[in-house]
mmCIF file of C-alpha atoms in Angstrom:
data_model
loop_
_atom_site.group_PDB
_atom_site.id
_atom_site.type_symbol
_atom_site.label_atom_id
_atom_site.label_comp_id
_atom_site.label_asym_id
_atom_site.label_seq_id
_atom_site.Cartn_x
_atom_site.Cartn_y
_atom_site.Cartn_z
ATOM 1 C CA MET D 42 -0.134 -0.079 0.065
ATOM 2 C CA HIS D 43 1.425 3.429 -0.738
ATOM 3 C CA PRO D 44 1.414 5.928 2.025
ATOM 4 C CA ASP D 45 -0.932 8.255 0.069
ATOM 5 C CA SER D 46 -3.307 5.508 -0.108
ATOM 6 C CA ILE D 47 -3.663 5.052 3.701
ATOM 7 C CA ASP D 48 -6.997 6.820 4.912
ATOM 8 C CA GLU D 49 -8.477 7.949 7.868
ATOM 9 C CA ASP D 50 -8.586 4.407 9.650
ATOM 10 C CA ARG D 51 -5.012 5.234 10.483
ATOM 11 C CA GLU D 52 -5.802 7.912 12.735
ATOM 12 C CA GLU D 53 -8.934 6.350 14.386
ATOM 13 C CA GLN D 54 -10.458 2.847 15.205
ATOM 14 C CA ASN D 55 -13.416 2.349 17.391
ATOM 15 C CA GLY D 56 -13.224 6.040 18.474
ATOM 16 C CA ARG D 57 -9.747 5.820 19.817
ATOM 17 C CA HIS D 58 -6.614 7.225 17.804
ATOM 18 C CA ARG D 59 -3.970 4.248 17.256
ATOM 19 C CA ILE D 60 -0.424 5.260 18.532
ATOM 20 C CA ALA D 61 2.401 3.345 17.717
ATOM 21 C CA LEU D 62 5.139 3.106 20.314
ATOM 22 C CA VAL D 63 8.291 1.549 18.752
ATOM 23 C CA VAL D 64 10.317 -0.642 21.391
ATOM 24 C CA GLY D 65 13.647 -2.154 20.756
ATOM 25 C CA THR D 66 15.574 -2.435 23.599
ATOM 26 C CA ARG D 67 15.097 -2.776 27.585
ATOM 27 C CA PRO D 68 15.764 1.141 28.214
ATOM 28 C CA GLU D 69 13.143 1.762 25.428
ATOM 29 C CA ALA D 70 10.469 -0.537 27.137
ATOM 30 C CA VAL D 71 11.185 1.299 30.586
ATOM 31 C CA LYS D 72 10.725 4.856 29.218
ATOM 32 C CA LEU D 73 7.815 4.144 27.012
ATOM 33 C CA ALA D 74 5.899 2.096 29.639
ATOM 34 C CA PRO D 75 4.832 5.270 31.410
ATOM 35 C CA VAL D 76 3.773 6.871 28.025
ATOM 36 C CA ALA D 77 1.774 3.619 26.897
ATOM 37 C CA LEU D 78 -0.276 3.473 30.387
ATOM 38 C CA ALA D 79 -0.742 7.435 30.056
ATOM 39 C CA LEU D 80 -2.397 6.932 26.599
ATOM 40 C CA SER D 81 -4.393 3.833 27.812
ATOM 41 C CA ARG D 82 -5.820 6.143 30.372
ATOM 42 C CA SER D 83 -6.578 9.117 28.315
ATOM 43 C CA GLY D 84 -9.886 7.868 26.748
ATOM 44 C CA TRP D 85 -8.818 8.913 23.202
ATOM 45 C CA ALA D 86 -5.678 6.872 22.581
ATOM 46 C CA GLU D 87 -4.996 3.294 21.663
ATOM 47 C CA PRO D 88 -1.376 2.449 22.310
ATOM 48 C CA VAL D 89 -0.126 -0.022 19.927
ATOM 49 C CA VAL D 90 3.292 -1.405 21.308
ATOM 50 C CA ILE D 91 5.429 -2.729 18.496
ATOM 51 C CA THR D 92 8.553 -4.812 19.716
ATOM 52 C CA THR D 93 11.297 -4.825 17.105
ATOM 53 C CA GLY D 94 13.264 -7.816 18.522
ATOM 54 C CA GLN D 95 16.508 -5.897 18.898
ATOM 55 C CA HIS D 96 16.837 -7.047 22.580
ATOM 56 C CA GLY D 97 14.610 -9.943 22.131
ATOM 57 C CA GLU D 98 12.769 -11.592 25.231
ATOM 58 C CA VAL D 99 14.084 -8.985 27.927
ATOM 59 C CA VAL D 100 12.030 -6.576 26.425
ATOM 60 C CA ARG D 101 8.774 -8.435 26.889
ATOM 61 C CA GLU D 102 9.904 -9.427 30.543
ATOM 62 C CA THR D 103 10.416 -5.502 31.157
ATOM 63 C CA LEU D 104 7.028 -4.390 29.546
ATOM 64 C CA SER D 105 5.278 -6.980 31.777
ATOM 65 C CA CYS D 106 6.851 -5.301 34.942
ATOM 66 C CA PHE D 107 4.242 -2.511 34.137
ATOM 67 C CA GLY D 108 1.535 -4.915 33.066
ATOM 68 C CA LEU D 109 2.111 -4.309 29.358
ATOM 69 C CA ARG D 110 2.716 -6.805 26.482
ATOM 70 C CA PRO D 111 3.687 -6.272 22.913
ATOM 71 C CA ASP D 112 0.779 -5.677 20.334
ATOM 72 C CA ILE D 113 3.090 -6.691 17.226
ATOM 73 C CA GLU D 114 6.416 -8.500 17.700
ATOM 74 C CA LEU D 115 8.895 -8.180 14.698
ATOM 75 C CA THR D 116 11.903 -10.296 14.364
ATOM 76 C CA VAL D 117 15.225 -8.586 13.405
ATOM 77 C CA ARG D 118 17.483 -10.193 10.686
ATOM 78 C CA ARG D 119 20.947 -10.599 12.082
ATOM 79 C CA GLY D 120 24.321 -11.772 10.081
ATOM 80 C CA SER D 121 27.215 -9.448 10.396
ATOM 81 C CA GLY D 122 26.095 -7.658 13.532
ATOM 82 C CA SER D 123 27.020 -4.178 12.101
ATOM 83 C CA VAL D 124 24.670 -1.072 12.906
ATOM 84 C CA ALA D 125 23.980 -0.547 9.196
ATOM 85 C CA GLU D 126 22.716 -4.288 8.956
ATOM 86 C CA LEU D 127 20.474 -3.824 12.197
ATOM 87 C CA THR D 128 19.348 -0.497 11.229
ATOM 88 C CA GLY D 129 18.232 -1.539 7.822
ATOM 89 C CA SER D 130 16.605 -4.783 9.057
ATOM 90 C CA LEU D 131 14.636 -2.797 11.502
ATOM 91 C CA LEU D 132 13.825 -0.059 8.964
ATOM 92 C CA SER D 133 12.389 -2.757 6.456
ATOM 93 C CA GLY D 134 10.214 -4.258 9.140
ATOM 94 C CA LEU D 135 8.552 -1.191 10.753
ATOM 95 C CA ASP D 136 8.090 0.146 7.049
ATOM 96 C CA THR D 137 5.856 -2.884 6.440
ATOM 97 C CA THR D 138 4.425 -2.945 9.619
ATOM 98 C CA PHE D 139 3.053 0.822 9.330
ATOM 99 C CA ARG D 140 1.596 0.052 5.969
ATOM 100 C CA SER D 141 -0.271 -3.130 7.138
ATOM 101 C CA HIS D 142 -1.189 -1.561 10.575
ATOM 102 C CA PRO D 143 -2.193 1.836 10.088
ATOM 103 C CA VAL D 144 -1.644 4.282 13.112
ATOM 104 C CA GLY D 145 -2.124 8.038 13.569
ATOM 105 C CA ALA D 146 1.255 8.874 15.120
ATOM 106 C CA VAL D 147 4.810 7.257 15.797
ATOM 107 C CA VAL D 148 6.441 7.513 19.103
ATOM 108 C CA VAL D 149 10.066 6.646 19.528
ATOM 109 C CA GLN D 150 12.413 7.017 22.613
ATOM 110 C CA GLY D 151 16.152 7.952 22.884
ATOM 111 C CA ASP D 152 19.065 6.959 20.463
ATOM 112 C CA THR D 153 18.616 3.387 19.432
ATOM 113 C CA SER D 154 18.732 1.776 16.249
ATOM 114 C CA SER D 155 15.128 0.867 16.672
ATOM 115 C CA ALA D 156 14.299 4.869 17.366
ATOM 116 C CA LEU D 157 15.970 5.775 14.529
ATOM 117 C CA ALA D 158 14.310 3.147 12.140
ATOM 118 C CA GLY D 159 10.988 3.847 13.787
ATOM 119 C CA ALA D 160 11.410 7.605 13.095
ATOM 120 C CA MET D 161 12.418 7.102 9.528
ATOM 121 C CA ALA D 162 9.662 4.397 8.868
ATOM 122 C CA GLY D 163 6.995 6.831 10.231
ATOM 123 C CA PHE D 164 8.313 9.761 7.967
ATOM 124 C CA PHE D 165 8.612 7.756 4.903
ATOM 125 C CA SER D 166 4.749 7.002 5.459
ATOM 126 C CA SER D 167 3.867 10.520 6.232
ATOM 127 C CA ILE D 168 2.994 9.549 9.760
ATOM 128 C CA PRO D 169 3.959 12.251 12.380
ATOM 129 C CA VAL D 170 6.732 11.296 14.637
ATOM 130 C CA ALA D 171 6.855 12.176 18.226
ATOM 131 C CA HIS D 172 10.239 11.623 19.985
ATOM 132 C CA VAL D 173 10.405 11.101 23.684
ATOM 133 C CA GLU D 174 13.754 12.104 25.417
ATOM 134 C CA ALA D 175 14.467 14.519 22.673
ATOM 135 C CA GLY D 176 17.230 17.009 22.536
ATOM 136 C CA LEU D 177 20.226 15.318 24.544
ATOM 137 C CA ARG D 178 23.588 16.047 23.073
ATOM 138 C CA SER D 179 27.124 15.048 23.948
ATOM 139 C CA GLY D 180 28.649 17.395 21.544
ATOM 140 C CA ASP D 181 30.648 14.838 20.077
ATOM 141 C CA LEU D 182 29.209 13.047 17.138
ATOM 142 C CA ARG D 183 31.523 9.995 17.584
ATOM 143 C CA SER D 184 30.694 9.537 21.385
ATOM 144 C CA PRO D 185 28.443 7.826 22.185
ATOM 145 C CA PHE D 186 28.586 5.863 19.078
ATOM 146 C CA PRO D 187 26.330 5.669 17.244
ATOM 147 C CA GLU D 188 23.701 6.961 19.762
ATOM 148 C CA GLU D 189 24.657 10.829 19.260
ATOM 149 C CA ALA D 190 24.136 10.682 15.506
ATOM 150 C CA HIS D 191 21.099 8.852 15.939
ATOM 151 C CA ARG D 192 19.493 11.492 18.284
ATOM 152 C CA ARG D 193 20.458 14.223 15.681
ATOM 153 C CA MET D 194 19.038 12.343 12.757
ATOM 154 C CA ILE D 195 15.860 11.600 14.597
ATOM 155 C CA ALA D 196 15.320 15.351 15.220
ATOM 156 C CA GLN D 197 15.314 15.952 11.550
ATOM 157 C CA VAL D 198 12.189 13.975 11.007
ATOM 158 C CA THR D 199 10.255 14.583 14.157
ATOM 159 C CA GLU D 200 7.233 16.735 14.269
ATOM 160 C CA LEU D 201 7.040 16.771 18.218
ATOM 161 C CA HIS D 202 10.156 17.082 20.267
ATOM 162 C CA LEU D 203 9.378 15.583 24.065
ATOM 163 C CA ALA D 204 12.388 17.161 25.624
ATOM 164 C CA PRO D 205 13.009 15.987 29.289
ATOM 165 C CA THR D 206 14.781 19.130 30.420
ATOM 166 C CA ARG D 207 15.207 22.727 29.805
ATOM 167 C CA ALA D 208 18.762 22.057 28.558
ATOM 168 C CA ALA D 209 17.501 19.557 26.138
ATOM 169 C CA ARG D 210 14.929 22.187 24.833
ATOM 170 C CA ASP D 211 17.923 24.719 24.627
ATOM 171 C CA ASN D 212 19.754 22.299 22.368
ATOM 172 C CA LEU D 213 16.888 21.839 20.010
ATOM 173 C CA LEU D 214 16.352 25.537 19.662
ATOM 174 C CA THR D 215 20.101 26.105 19.005
ATOM 175 C CA GLU D 216 19.864 23.583 16.053
ATOM 176 C CA GLY D 217 16.741 25.475 14.548
ATOM 177 C CA VAL D 218 13.736 23.394 15.937
ATOM 178 C CA ALA D 219 10.771 25.689 16.181
ATOM 179 C CA ALA D 220 9.653 26.396 19.814
ATOM 180 C CA GLU D 221 6.075 25.291 19.193
ATOM 181 C CA ARG D 222 7.085 21.838 18.188
ATOM 182 C CA ILE D 223 8.980 21.278 21.601
ATOM 183 C CA ARG D 224 7.317 20.228 24.813
ATOM 184 C CA ILE D 225 9.377 20.009 28.012
ATOM 185 C CA THR D 226 7.932 16.803 30.007
ATOM 186 C CA GLY D 227 10.642 15.530 32.326
ATOM 187 C CA ASN D 228 12.180 12.041 31.846
ATOM 188 C CA THR D 229 9.643 9.111 31.764
ATOM 189 C CA VAL D 230 12.336 7.031 33.272
ATOM 190 C CA ILE D 231 11.709 8.590 36.825
ATOM 191 C CA ASP D 232 7.928 7.708 36.668
ATOM 192 C CA ALA D 233 9.102 3.996 35.859
ATOM 193 C CA VAL D 234 11.820 3.484 38.355
ATOM 194 C CA VAL D 235 9.898 4.878 41.169
ATOM 195 C CA GLU D 236 6.946 2.872 40.347
ATOM 196 C CA ALA D 237 8.944 -0.391 39.780
ATOM 197 C CA SER D 238 10.956 0.121 43.016
ATOM 198 C CA ARG D 239 7.685 0.142 44.983
ATOM 199 C CA ARG D 240 5.994 -2.881 43.556
ATOM 200 C CA PRO D 241 6.388 -6.025 45.554
ATOM 201 C CA SER D 242 9.204 -8.405 44.528
ATOM 202 C CA ALA D 243 8.255 -11.003 41.725
ATOM 203 C CA SER D 244 11.546 -12.079 40.862
ATOM 204 C CA GLY D 245 11.770 -15.882 40.966
ATOM 205 C CA ASP D 246 15.657 -15.543 41.279
ATOM 206 C CA PRO D 247 16.615 -16.183 44.982
ATOM 207 C CA VAL D 248 19.941 -14.410 44.427
ATOM 208 C CA LEU D 249 18.626 -11.068 43.111
ATOM 209 C CA ARG D 250 15.841 -11.354 45.971
ATOM 210 C CA GLY D 251 18.538 -11.640 48.434
ATOM 211 C CA ILE D 252 20.572 -8.888 47.042
ATOM 212 C CA ALA D 253 17.580 -6.573 47.066
ATOM 213 C CA GLU D 254 16.850 -7.341 50.586
ATOM 214 C CA SER D 255 19.907 -7.607 52.240
ATOM 215 C CA GLY D 256 21.374 -5.334 54.721
ATOM 216 C CA THR D 257 24.871 -5.117 53.017
ATOM 217 C CA PRO D 258 25.960 -2.102 51.305
ATOM 218 C CA LEU D 259 25.836 -2.276 47.654
ATOM 219 C CA VAL D 260 27.595 -0.747 44.750
ATOM 220 C CA LEU D 261 25.741 -1.321 41.340
ATOM 221 C CA VAL D 262 28.073 -1.568 38.236
ATOM 222 C CA THR D 263 27.297 -1.933 34.340
ATOM 223 C CA ALA D 264 29.250 -1.470 31.406
ATOM 224 C CA HIS D 265 27.789 -1.869 27.801
ATOM 225 C CA ARG D 266 28.505 1.249 25.619
ATOM 226 C CA ARG D 267 30.001 0.149 22.358
ATOM 227 C CA GLU D 268 32.873 2.596 22.552
ATOM 228 C CA ASN D 269 33.790 0.787 25.745
ATOM 229 C CA TRP D 270 34.112 -2.793 24.312
ATOM 230 C CA GLY D 271 37.189 -4.476 24.516
ATOM 231 C CA GLU D 272 40.051 -2.862 26.631
ATOM 232 C CA PRO D 273 38.009 -0.002 28.467
ATOM 233 C CA ILE D 274 35.721 -2.807 29.886
ATOM 234 C CA ARG D 275 38.562 -4.807 31.062
ATOM 235 C CA ARG D 276 40.024 -1.743 32.614
ATOM 236 C CA ILE D 277 36.498 -1.143 34.478
ATOM 237 C CA SER D 278 36.421 -4.628 35.564
ATOM 238 C CA GLY D 279 40.021 -4.697 36.785
ATOM 239 C CA ALA D 280 39.028 -1.305 38.886
ATOM 240 C CA VAL D 281 35.988 -3.139 40.444
ATOM 241 C CA ALA D 282 38.116 -6.297 41.132
ATOM 242 C CA ASP D 283 40.594 -4.119 43.143
ATOM 243 C CA LEU D 284 37.916 -2.343 44.916
ATOM 244 C CA SER D 285 36.220 -5.647 45.980
ATOM 245 C CA ARG D 286 39.599 -6.566 47.594
ATOM 246 C CA ARG D 287 39.863 -3.315 49.421
ATOM 247 C CA TYR D 288 36.458 -3.321 50.636
ATOM 248 C CA PRO D 289 35.408 -6.819 51.356
ATOM 249 C CA ASP D 290 32.455 -5.542 53.509
ATOM 250 C CA ILE D 291 30.764 -4.244 50.372
ATOM 251 C CA THR D 292 28.807 -6.118 47.780
ATOM 252 C CA PHE D 293 29.499 -5.154 44.158
ATOM 253 C CA VAL D 294 26.651 -6.067 41.904
ATOM 254 C CA VAL D 295 27.815 -6.535 38.350
ATOM 255 C CA ALA D 296 25.157 -6.603 35.954
ATOM 256 C CA ALA D 297 27.200 -8.231 33.105
ATOM 257 C CA HIS D 298 25.976 -7.199 29.618
ATOM 258 C CA MET D 299 24.115 -9.965 27.509
ATOM 259 C CA ASN D 300 26.497 -9.634 24.542
ATOM 260 C CA PRO D 301 28.812 -12.861 25.062
ATOM 261 C CA SER D 302 32.237 -11.183 24.312
ATOM 262 C CA VAL D 303 31.350 -8.160 26.756
ATOM 263 C CA ARG D 304 30.215 -10.431 29.396
ATOM 264 C CA ALA D 305 33.425 -12.682 29.096
ATOM 265 C CA ALA D 306 35.729 -9.609 29.325
ATOM 266 C CA THR D 307 33.688 -8.815 32.567
ATOM 267 C CA GLU D 308 33.871 -12.273 34.069
ATOM 268 C CA GLN D 309 37.589 -12.561 33.311
ATOM 269 C CA SER D 310 38.398 -10.365 35.828
ATOM 270 C CA LEU D 311 35.818 -10.780 38.397
ATOM 271 C CA HIS D 312 34.933 -14.595 38.639
ATOM 272 C CA GLY D 313 35.174 -16.013 42.014
ATOM 273 C CA ILE D 314 35.615 -12.924 43.968
ATOM 274 C CA PRO D 315 33.299 -13.365 47.081
ATOM 275 C CA ASN D 316 31.933 -9.929 47.321
ATOM 276 C CA VAL D 317 31.190 -9.758 43.707
ATOM 277 C CA ARG D 318 27.777 -10.649 42.330
ATOM 278 C CA LEU D 319 28.080 -11.306 38.733
ATOM 279 C CA THR D 320 24.177 -11.379 37.827
ATOM 280 C CA GLY D 321 23.960 -10.755 34.162
ATOM 281 C CA PRO D 322 21.149 -8.387 33.079
ATOM 282 C CA ILE D 323 18.769 -7.951 35.954
ATOM 283 C CA PRO D 324 14.847 -7.667 35.321
ATOM 284 C CA TYR D 325 13.807 -4.193 35.792
ATOM 285 C CA GLY D 326 11.751 -4.929 39.042
ATOM 286 C CA PRO D 327 14.537 -6.090 41.081
ATOM 287 C CA PHE D 328 16.960 -3.745 39.211
ATOM 288 C CA ALA D 329 14.884 -0.679 40.468
ATOM 289 C CA ARG D 330 15.084 -2.000 44.185
ATOM 290 C CA ILE D 331 18.751 -2.932 44.092
ATOM 291 C CA LEU D 332 19.369 0.701 42.669
ATOM 292 C CA ALA D 333 17.173 2.148 45.351
ATOM 293 C CA ARG D 334 19.306 0.915 48.152
ATOM 294 C CA SER D 335 22.715 1.153 46.516
ATOM 295 C CA MET D 336 25.172 3.611 47.995
ATOM 296 C CA LEU D 337 26.887 4.089 44.686
ATOM 297 C CA THR D 338 26.772 3.292 41.061
ATOM 298 C CA ILE D 339 29.521 2.707 38.384
ATOM 299 C CA THR D 340 28.109 2.782 35.127
ATOM 300 C CA ASP D 341 28.367 3.976 31.349
ATOM 301 C CA SER D 342 24.754 3.760 30.827
ATOM 302 C CA GLY D 343 22.575 6.811 30.437
ATOM 303 C CA GLY D 344 19.591 5.550 31.483
ATOM 304 C CA ILE D 345 20.996 4.719 34.953
ATOM 305 C CA GLN D 346 22.505 8.173 35.371
ATOM 306 C CA GLU D 347 18.692 9.491 35.071
ATOM 307 C CA GLU D 348 17.269 6.577 37.196
ATOM 308 C CA ALA D 349 19.993 6.824 39.964
ATOM 309 C CA ALA D 350 19.045 10.679 40.436
ATOM 310 C CA ALA D 351 15.367 9.604 41.490
ATOM 311 C CA PHE D 352 17.021 8.017 44.744
ATOM 312 C CA GLY D 353 20.007 10.439 45.190
ATOM 313 C CA VAL D 354 22.511 7.452 44.225
ATOM 314 C CA PRO D 355 25.866 8.939 43.375
ATOM 315 C CA VAL D 356 26.791 7.940 39.956
ATOM 316 C CA LEU D 357 30.452 7.560 38.589
ATOM 317 C CA VAL D 358 30.198 7.657 34.891
ATOM 318 C CA THR D 359 32.762 5.598 33.069
ATOM 319 C CA ARG D 360 32.898 7.622 29.938
ATOM 320 C CA ASP D 361 34.820 10.757 28.681
ATOM 321 C CA ASN D 362 31.577 12.828 28.162
ATOM 322 C CA THR D 363 27.860 12.532 28.561
ATOM 323 C CA GLU D 364 24.656 14.140 27.176
ATOM 324 C CA ARG D 365 22.933 13.912 30.620
ATOM 325 C CA ILE D 366 24.544 17.171 31.814
ATOM 326 C CA GLU D 367 21.930 17.964 34.532
ATOM 327 C CA GLY D 368 23.222 15.084 36.725
ATOM 328 C CA ILE D 369 26.783 16.560 36.375
ATOM 329 C CA ALA D 370 25.520 20.021 37.169
ATOM 330 C CA SER D 371 23.642 18.912 40.319
ATOM 331 C CA GLY D 372 26.604 17.014 41.608
ATOM 332 C CA LEU D 373 24.908 13.755 41.548
ATOM 333 C CA ALA D 374 26.971 12.321 38.767
ATOM 334 C CA ARG D 375 30.724 12.725 37.998
ATOM 335 C CA LEU D 376 32.675 11.740 34.769
ATOM 336 C CA VAL D 377 35.640 9.482 35.692
ATOM 337 C CA GLY D 378 36.543 7.783 32.326
ATOM 338 C CA THR D 379 37.762 4.281 32.015
ATOM 339 C CA GLU D 380 41.095 4.283 33.277
ATOM 340 C CA GLU D 381 41.475 1.812 36.267
ATOM 341 C CA SER D 382 43.502 4.249 38.781
ATOM 342 C CA GLU D 383 40.798 7.128 37.941
ATOM 343 C CA ILE D 384 37.901 4.714 38.708
ATOM 344 C CA VAL D 385 39.545 3.438 42.057
ATOM 345 C CA ALA D 386 40.484 6.855 43.412
ATOM 346 C CA ALA D 387 36.845 8.401 42.448
ATOM 347 C CA VAL D 388 35.150 5.562 44.338
ATOM 348 C CA GLU D 389 37.530 6.107 47.344
ATOM 349 C CA LYS D 390 36.748 9.630 47.468
ATOM 350 C CA GLU D 391 33.033 8.627 47.263
ATOM 351 C CA PHE D 392 33.501 6.379 50.160
ATOM 352 C CA ALA D 393 35.177 8.956 52.073
ATOM 353 C CA ARG D 394 32.073 11.273 52.251
ATOM 354 C CA GLU D 395 30.251 11.320 55.575
ATOM 355 C CA ASP D 396 26.909 10.369 53.988
ATOM 356 C CA ALA D 397 28.588 7.580 51.947
ATOM 357 C CA PHE D 398 26.945 4.604 53.795
ATOM 358 C CA PRO D 399 23.071 5.537 54.043
ATOM 359 C CA PRO D 400 20.760 3.473 56.334
ATOM 360 C CA THR D 401 19.572 -0.105 54.705
ATOM 361 C CA GLY D 402 16.334 -0.047 53.095
ATOM 362 C CA ILE D 403 14.912 1.793 49.895
ATOM 363 C CA ARG D 404 16.092 5.507 49.828
ATOM 364 C CA PRO D 405 13.339 8.026 49.739
ATOM 365 C CA VAL D 406 12.468 9.622 46.377
ATOM 366 C CA VAL D 407 14.409 12.759 46.075
ATOM 367 C CA PRO D 408 12.106 15.964 46.194
ATOM 368 C CA THR D 409 14.131 17.980 43.439
ATOM 369 C CA ASN D 410 15.359 15.708 40.900
ATOM 370 C CA PRO D 411 16.629 17.508 37.736
ATOM 371 C CA TYR D 412 15.173 14.787 35.610
ATOM 372 C CA GLY D 413 11.721 15.214 36.397
ATOM 373 C CA ASP D 414 8.750 14.683 38.917
ATOM 374 C CA GLY D 415 7.258 11.515 37.962
ATOM 375 C CA ARG D 416 4.661 12.988 35.610
ATOM 376 C CA ALA D 417 6.268 12.748 32.306
ATOM 377 C CA GLY D 418 4.378 10.036 30.857
ATOM 378 C CA GLU D 419 1.371 12.079 31.417
ATOM 379 C CA ARG D 420 2.776 14.986 29.444
ATOM 380 C CA CYS D 421 3.939 12.969 26.752
ATOM 381 C CA ALA D 422 0.547 11.614 26.059
ATOM 382 C CA ALA D 423 -1.093 14.968 26.292
ATOM 383 C CA ALA D 424 1.409 16.426 23.844
ATOM 384 C CA CYS D 425 0.657 13.531 21.524
ATOM 385 C CA GLY D 426 -3.002 14.448 21.757
ATOM 386 C CA ARG D 427 -2.232 18.107 20.792
ATOM 387 C CA LEU D 428 0.014 16.745 17.813
ATOM 388 C CA LEU D 429 -3.361 15.102 16.496
ATOM 389 C CA GLY D 430 -5.524 17.997 17.301
ATOM 390 C CA ILE D 431 -7.364 16.144 20.114
ATOM 391 C CA ARG D 432 -8.229 17.824 23.289
ATOM 392 C CA PRO D 433 -6.601 15.265 25.728
ATOM 393 C CA PHE D 434 -7.021 15.155 29.345
ATOM 394 C CA HIS D 435 -5.411 17.915 31.384
ATOM 395 C CA ALA D 436 -1.746 17.185 32.227
ATOM 396 C CA SER D 437 0.125 20.219 33.679
#
């Protein structure tokens, strides 16, 4: 079907406007869940959750944490593993999906290959695109790679830019985006992580349940960025091994990445250390509870920089730059790079602080969070309604 032949059924079915939400990775599932739930509550929208297959079963598992499931599931074709191959496969699959399942708008999130493909497929089918978490910029096109380039390319075809912060809005204005196409919403990850941390544990894994409920001081560690693959991750893992021996009374929870080569580099340094828990990817519910009671997190994840802020957990960012500048400005996060000695020194400095070892149990939600107040999902849904010319529910 040619895009011009798609009729009004794309925009409305049974009195509710169908809104596609493209979900490829676990962070997208987390950050789009509040939007999907808010659209469901709106009365005017029917969210259509499309999973691309980029992260496989973990996406379904994460959606289920919020009572959601995929409406359409795609299978991504993989061969060489290159970004170009992945993006091409995703674009083809989503283009076919939008032609056979008409929708009134396409919502993408962040900076993944799925987000880029979803935005491009929507644009090619003349469907308005809304970009959740728009406007983040590191200032370096090659870092993070390819995410920084993805964000800039998505912005070129986006009709509605849902910026999480004023700084993100300012970035878009600087690039020439019209002010009326931007809405400041806060970051939906705050809605998600607070909700997940408050839910009763449903994890069947006794190790994860024990970690989340223990009274032992915790440090949460993750490393997955493509630019850190290889030697940088080995240095990060070496720093954790050193720290675990210096601080035997602290448990280091290392959520090793699902990629086999990345995971192998981590396990080579950390396997067999008594106070290191090599968990692999952690389901989102237990992850939120573990993060909430951590004293510190060491990560190259953009999402965790935001999630940790909800609970006031200090973040050491193992990157040379970050597009999450609000955390740096607030003092909650600090860039430490990937040199082993620098990471160890930064952790020791954090441990020397008077408030480094908080009481056990889940931390209270931070009242002034630079990333939002927990109502971003409502604002995103309301903005999508305005995009389609509908008078949605009130969201301040």
